[in-house]
Structures are given as structure tokens and as C-alpha cells.
């Protein structure tokens, strides 16, 4: 969320600055992959793989021209693992089904969000709004920040709650994923007030 807030609030910075902005997100994405790689249990291997395979969608913020199709293409590998969870727990454990539906719902809802607000890449301020001049309660240009928050509330909050019910490594991995998403919100907000460099 941080990255999305920043992108919505500022001109697009140079490549070096963009790397600084996305490094915390990238580190969390790497941590999710490491968690899956180190998991030696058998009960939640499909959960760990579902999230690890879905996490690369968070890289959309650095994809120029086609971030929506990029995300759409990545969803299938995550669904491969989540379908195993659905078949294992169907009619047995509704928490597991809710967990899958919430995580998949977030991934799928990300595509229309991106197409509506960032169709050709993370939207940076066009120069009409500057962070210092905007009142704290002012809505973001185009509602990108507001709509990303709604996406989080609708899907990610449920995913987090279901992860807590499951507990253990599933909850730990969910907490890291949620941190990465919140950093993206901050970047979107920043981009709204920062102009894209000439």
C-alpha cells in the first residue's frame, strides 16, 4: 500500500529512486518465497505454495505498459496449488475454503483494479496535484488509493482473518504478504503526488 500511495502522490522518480521505493516490497516477496522453501511440514504445503506462487503479482508496480495482463498470467500458478486445497477440504473445513476464496479473490480483483487505474504502469502524478498543497483528507487522483484500500478490505482482510484461524506458518506467511500489500498502497499514494520526471 505504501508504494501505491507514494506513486499517486509524486512525480515518477528516476530508476534509482524507484528501486529504493520497491526494495522493501521485493524483500518481503523474497521472504515469502523463503518461508515456502524452508517449510518441511506436510499439512500446509499447498497453502505455502499458493501464496508463494501468488506473491509475484505484487511486482506489477514495476511493470511498464502491461501490468494487468502480467498479473492475470501469474494467477494460474497460484490457483494450481489452491485448487488442491479446495479438493482436500471441500465439505470438511470451511475455514480452508474461505482462505482460498479470499486469497484468490484478492489476486483476481487486482487485475480490474490495475486496468482501471494503472493500465500502462503505475500511475504517477501528471503535475496537477502536489503533495504539499493537498489537504490530508483529499481523495487521490482517480480514486486509485481509495479503490486499492477497498480491494484490501474486501479480500485481504478476510484472507488475513482466515489465516489467523488456521494459524502457524499460514498466519506468518499471510502477515508478510499483508505487509507487502500495505507497502504498495503507500507507493500508490506517493505516486499520486509525485510528478513523472521529464
mmCIF file of C-alpha atoms in Angstrom:
data_model
loop_
_atom_site.group_PDB
_atom_site.id
_atom_site.type_symbol
_atom_site.label_atom_id
_atom_site.label_comp_id
_atom_site.label_asym_id
_atom_site.label_seq_id
_atom_site.Cartn_x
_atom_site.Cartn_y
_atom_site.Cartn_z
ATOM 1 C CA UNK A 1 0.000 0.000 0.000
ATOM 2 C CA UNK A 2 2.883 2.357 0.744
ATOM 3 C CA UNK A 3 4.171 2.156 -2.831
ATOM 4 C CA UNK A 4 0.755 2.895 -4.343
ATOM 5 C CA UNK A 5 0.223 5.916 -2.043
ATOM 6 C CA UNK A 6 3.655 7.262 -2.979
ATOM 7 C CA UNK A 7 3.090 6.727 -6.705
ATOM 8 C CA UNK A 8 -0.252 8.520 -6.596
ATOM 9 C CA UNK A 9 1.256 11.494 -4.774
ATOM 10 C CA UNK A 10 4.502 12.225 -6.623
ATOM 11 C CA UNK A 11 6.184 12.580 -9.975
ATOM 12 C CA UNK A 12 7.630 9.337 -11.206
ATOM 13 C CA UNK A 13 11.179 9.226 -9.861
ATOM 14 C CA UNK A 14 14.225 8.011 -11.734
ATOM 15 C CA UNK A 15 15.036 4.311 -11.867
ATOM 16 C CA UNK A 16 17.348 4.511 -8.847
ATOM 17 C CA UNK A 17 14.623 6.096 -6.717
ATOM 18 C CA UNK A 18 12.053 3.572 -7.950
ATOM 19 C CA UNK A 19 14.370 0.762 -6.871
ATOM 20 C CA UNK A 20 14.612 2.325 -3.411
ATOM 21 C CA UNK A 21 10.815 2.511 -3.229
ATOM 22 C CA UNK A 22 10.229 -1.097 -4.291
ATOM 23 C CA UNK A 23 13.115 -2.687 -2.358
ATOM 24 C CA UNK A 24 11.057 -3.185 0.845
ATOM 25 C CA UNK A 25 8.311 -4.868 -1.196
ATOM 26 C CA UNK A 26 10.840 -7.039 -3.031
ATOM 27 C CA UNK A 27 12.422 -8.084 0.254
ATOM 28 C CA UNK A 28 9.062 -9.176 1.649
ATOM 29 C CA UNK A 29 8.275 -11.038 -1.569
ATOM 30 C CA UNK A 30 11.601 -12.847 -1.207
ATOM 31 C CA UNK A 31 10.817 -13.662 2.415
ATOM 32 C CA UNK A 32 7.532 -15.296 1.373
ATOM 33 C CA UNK A 33 9.406 -17.482 -1.094
ATOM 34 C CA UNK A 34 11.974 -18.370 1.554
ATOM 35 C CA UNK A 35 9.241 -19.325 4.012
ATOM 36 C CA UNK A 36 7.751 -21.700 1.457
ATOM 37 C CA UNK A 37 11.170 -23.126 0.610
ATOM 38 C CA UNK A 38 12.017 -23.795 4.253
ATOM 39 C CA UNK A 39 8.653 -25.333 5.153
ATOM 40 C CA UNK A 40 9.137 -29.010 5.898
ATOM 41 C CA UNK A 41 5.687 -29.859 7.166
ATOM 42 C CA UNK A 42 3.059 -31.645 5.152
ATOM 43 C CA UNK A 43 -0.187 -30.129 6.428
ATOM 44 C CA UNK A 44 0.175 -26.711 4.819
ATOM 45 C CA UNK A 45 2.484 -27.262 1.861
ATOM 46 C CA UNK A 46 -0.278 -26.305 -0.590
ATOM 47 C CA UNK A 47 -1.056 -23.144 1.386
ATOM 48 C CA UNK A 48 2.596 -22.131 1.386
ATOM 49 C CA UNK A 49 2.897 -22.786 -2.350
ATOM 50 C CA UNK A 50 -0.363 -20.969 -3.124
ATOM 51 C CA UNK A 51 0.914 -17.769 -1.543
ATOM 52 C CA UNK A 52 4.491 -18.155 -2.808
ATOM 53 C CA UNK A 53 3.218 -18.605 -6.370
ATOM 54 C CA UNK A 54 0.755 -15.722 -5.997
ATOM 55 C CA UNK A 55 3.226 -13.268 -4.494
ATOM 56 C CA UNK A 56 4.915 -12.293 -7.798
ATOM 57 C CA UNK A 57 1.713 -10.423 -8.742
ATOM 58 C CA UNK A 58 2.912 -7.722 -6.349
ATOM 59 C CA UNK A 59 5.634 -6.967 -8.893
ATOM 60 C CA UNK A 60 3.052 -5.267 -11.117
ATOM 61 C CA UNK A 61 4.157 -1.886 -9.754
ATOM 62 C CA UNK A 62 7.355 -2.057 -11.829
ATOM 63 C CA UNK A 63 5.809 -3.499 -14.997
ATOM 64 C CA UNK A 64 5.552 -0.879 -17.746
ATOM 65 C CA UNK A 65 2.817 -0.978 -20.386
ATOM 66 C CA UNK A 66 1.033 -4.241 -19.425
ATOM 67 C CA UNK A 67 0.785 -4.755 -15.640
ATOM 68 C CA UNK A 68 -2.798 -6.090 -15.818
ATOM 69 C CA UNK A 69 -2.030 -8.914 -18.272
ATOM 70 C CA UNK A 70 1.171 -9.615 -16.299
ATOM 71 C CA UNK A 71 -0.862 -10.237 -13.133
ATOM 72 C CA UNK A 72 -3.539 -12.217 -14.958
ATOM 73 C CA UNK A 73 -0.878 -14.546 -16.357
ATOM 74 C CA UNK A 74 0.611 -15.233 -12.911
ATOM 75 C CA UNK A 75 -2.638 -16.140 -11.161
ATOM 76 C CA UNK A 76 -2.841 -19.620 -12.701
ATOM 77 C CA UNK A 77 0.235 -20.972 -10.941
ATOM 78 C CA UNK A 78 -1.178 -19.929 -7.570
ATOM 79 C CA UNK A 79 -4.570 -21.418 -8.409
ATOM 80 C CA UNK A 80 -2.928 -24.742 -9.255
ATOM 81 C CA UNK A 81 -1.981 -25.099 -5.573
ATOM 82 C CA UNK A 82 -5.140 -23.543 -4.160
ATOM 83 C CA UNK A 83 -7.258 -25.997 -6.169
ATOM 84 C CA UNK A 84 -5.528 -28.796 -4.247
ATOM 85 C CA UNK A 85 -6.653 -27.158 -1.005
ATOM 86 C CA UNK A 86 -10.213 -26.886 -2.305
ATOM 87 C CA UNK A 87 -10.334 -30.545 -3.275
ATOM 88 C CA UNK A 88 -8.811 -31.636 0.051
ATOM 89 C CA UNK A 89 -11.089 -29.580 2.306
ATOM 90 C CA UNK A 90 -14.345 -29.351 0.307
ATOM 91 C CA UNK A 91 -17.177 -30.215 2.684
ATOM 92 C CA UNK A 92 -14.711 -30.713 5.558
ATOM 93 C CA UNK A 93 -13.307 -27.349 6.662
ATOM 94 C CA UNK A 94 -14.944 -24.092 5.603
ATOM 95 C CA UNK A 95 -12.047 -22.035 7.036
ATOM 96 C CA UNK A 96 -9.767 -23.571 4.417
ATOM 97 C CA UNK A 97 -12.280 -22.845 1.650
ATOM 98 C CA UNK A 98 -12.698 -19.272 2.896
ATOM 99 C CA UNK A 99 -8.917 -18.850 2.969
ATOM 100 C CA UNK A 100 -8.608 -19.945 -0.669
ATOM 101 C CA UNK A 101 -11.540 -17.816 -1.812
ATOM 102 C CA UNK A 102 -10.181 -14.707 -0.091
ATOM 103 C CA UNK A 103 -6.628 -15.093 -1.405
ATOM 104 C CA UNK A 104 -7.761 -15.932 -4.934
ATOM 105 C CA UNK A 105 -10.307 -13.126 -4.726
ATOM 106 C CA UNK A 106 -7.554 -10.628 -3.973
ATOM 107 C CA UNK A 107 -5.410 -11.827 -6.870
ATOM 108 C CA UNK A 108 -8.315 -11.765 -9.318
ATOM 109 C CA UNK A 109 -9.602 -8.366 -8.127
ATOM 110 C CA UNK A 110 -6.145 -6.907 -8.650
ATOM 111 C CA UNK A 111 -6.477 -7.250 -12.453
ATOM 112 C CA UNK A 112 -9.518 -4.959 -12.943
ATOM 113 C CA UNK A 113 -8.091 -2.546 -10.348
ATOM 114 C CA UNK A 114 -4.845 -2.284 -12.325
ATOM 115 C CA UNK A 115 -6.694 -1.947 -15.635
ATOM 116 C CA UNK A 116 -8.824 0.873 -14.202
ATOM 117 C CA UNK A 117 -6.033 2.866 -12.561
ATOM 118 C CA UNK A 118 -2.651 1.704 -13.856
ATOM 119 C CA UNK A 119 -3.292 0.166 -17.299
ATOM 120 C CA UNK A 120 0.095 1.179 -18.697
ATOM 121 C CA UNK A 121 2.081 1.055 -15.473
ATOM 122 C CA UNK A 122 1.945 2.568 -12.012
ATOM 123 C CA UNK A 123 0.211 5.954 -12.378
ATOM 124 C CA UNK A 124 2.315 8.884 -11.305
ATOM 125 C CA UNK A 125 1.088 12.434 -10.772
ATOM 126 C CA UNK A 126 0.745 14.380 -14.006
ATOM 127 C CA UNK A 127 1.587 17.620 -12.267
ATOM 128 C CA UNK A 128 -1.913 18.696 -11.311
ATOM 129 C CA UNK A 129 -1.567 17.688 -7.690
ATOM 130 C CA UNK A 130 1.368 18.205 -5.384
ATOM 131 C CA UNK A 131 1.672 16.500 -2.007
ATOM 132 C CA UNK A 132 2.388 19.680 -0.027
ATOM 133 C CA UNK A 133 -0.632 21.503 -1.469
ATOM 134 C CA UNK A 134 -3.134 18.709 -0.986
ATOM 135 C CA UNK A 135 -5.113 18.637 2.252
ATOM 136 C CA UNK A 136 -4.714 15.445 4.259
ATOM 137 C CA UNK A 137 -8.269 14.316 3.588
ATOM 138 C CA UNK A 138 -8.178 14.978 -0.175
ATOM 139 C CA UNK A 139 -9.047 11.968 -2.315
ATOM 140 C CA UNK A 140 -6.378 10.634 -4.616
ATOM 141 C CA UNK A 141 -6.475 11.345 -8.314
ATOM 142 C CA UNK A 142 -8.781 8.822 -9.968
ATOM 143 C CA UNK A 143 -9.506 7.062 -6.721
ATOM 144 C CA UNK A 144 -6.561 4.675 -7.113
ATOM 145 C CA UNK A 145 -5.691 4.755 -3.431
ATOM 146 C CA UNK A 146 -9.328 4.529 -2.326
ATOM 147 C CA UNK A 147 -10.022 1.613 -4.656
ATOM 148 C CA UNK A 148 -6.879 -0.237 -3.578
ATOM 149 C CA UNK A 149 -7.943 0.173 0.049
ATOM 150 C CA UNK A 150 -11.365 -1.227 -0.861
ATOM 151 C CA UNK A 151 -9.728 -4.200 -2.560
ATOM 152 C CA UNK A 152 -7.731 -4.821 0.619
ATOM 153 C CA UNK A 153 -10.799 -4.530 2.837
ATOM 154 C CA UNK A 154 -12.880 -6.792 0.624
ATOM 155 C CA UNK A 155 -10.356 -9.578 0.112
ATOM 156 C CA UNK A 156 -7.104 -9.188 2.025
ATOM 157 C CA UNK A 157 -8.761 -8.581 5.383
ATOM 158 C CA UNK A 158 -10.713 -11.822 5.006
ATOM 159 C CA UNK A 159 -7.591 -13.685 3.885
ATOM 160 C CA UNK A 160 -5.763 -12.404 6.977
ATOM 161 C CA UNK A 161 -8.632 -13.380 9.284
ATOM 162 C CA UNK A 162 -8.848 -16.873 7.767
ATOM 163 C CA UNK A 163 -5.062 -17.217 8.055
ATOM 164 C CA UNK A 164 -5.273 -16.410 11.767
ATOM 165 C CA UNK A 165 -7.872 -19.141 12.207
ATOM 166 C CA UNK A 166 -5.529 -21.641 10.549
ATOM 167 C CA UNK A 167 -2.535 -20.249 12.461
ATOM 168 C CA UNK A 168 1.115 -21.286 12.402
ATOM 169 C CA UNK A 169 3.119 -20.874 9.214
ATOM 170 C CA UNK A 170 -0.002 -19.961 7.224
ATOM 171 C CA UNK A 171 -0.618 -16.983 9.500
ATOM 172 C CA UNK A 172 3.062 -15.985 9.472
ATOM 173 C CA UNK A 173 3.210 -16.033 5.681
ATOM 174 C CA UNK A 174 -0.059 -14.065 5.467
ATOM 175 C CA UNK A 175 1.335 -11.356 7.743
ATOM 176 C CA UNK A 176 4.346 -10.898 5.455
ATOM 177 C CA UNK A 177 2.116 -10.816 2.358
ATOM 178 C CA UNK A 178 -0.133 -8.223 4.003
ATOM 179 C CA UNK A 179 2.882 -6.025 4.847
ATOM 180 C CA UNK A 180 3.967 -6.116 1.201
ATOM 181 C CA UNK A 181 0.480 -5.128 0.022
ATOM 182 C CA UNK A 182 0.375 -2.250 2.522
ATOM 183 C CA UNK A 183 3.714 -1.009 1.194
ATOM 184 C CA UNK A 184 2.181 -0.991 -2.283
ATOM 185 C CA UNK A 185 -0.662 1.195 -1.018
ATOM 186 C CA UNK A 186 1.872 3.685 0.300
ATOM 187 C CA UNK A 187 3.615 3.724 -3.075
ATOM 188 C CA UNK A 188 0.332 4.353 -4.916
ATOM 189 C CA UNK A 189 -0.349 7.310 -2.614
ATOM 190 C CA UNK A 190 3.144 8.686 -3.161
ATOM 191 C CA UNK A 191 2.869 8.385 -6.934
ATOM 192 C CA UNK A 192 -0.362 10.416 -6.871
ATOM 193 C CA UNK A 193 1.534 13.460 -5.602
ATOM 194 C CA UNK A 194 4.885 12.989 -7.340
ATOM 195 C CA UNK A 195 5.280 14.137 -10.944
ATOM 196 C CA UNK A 196 6.806 11.866 -13.536
ATOM 197 C CA UNK A 197 10.238 13.220 -14.485
ATOM 198 C CA UNK A 198 10.702 14.720 -17.922
#
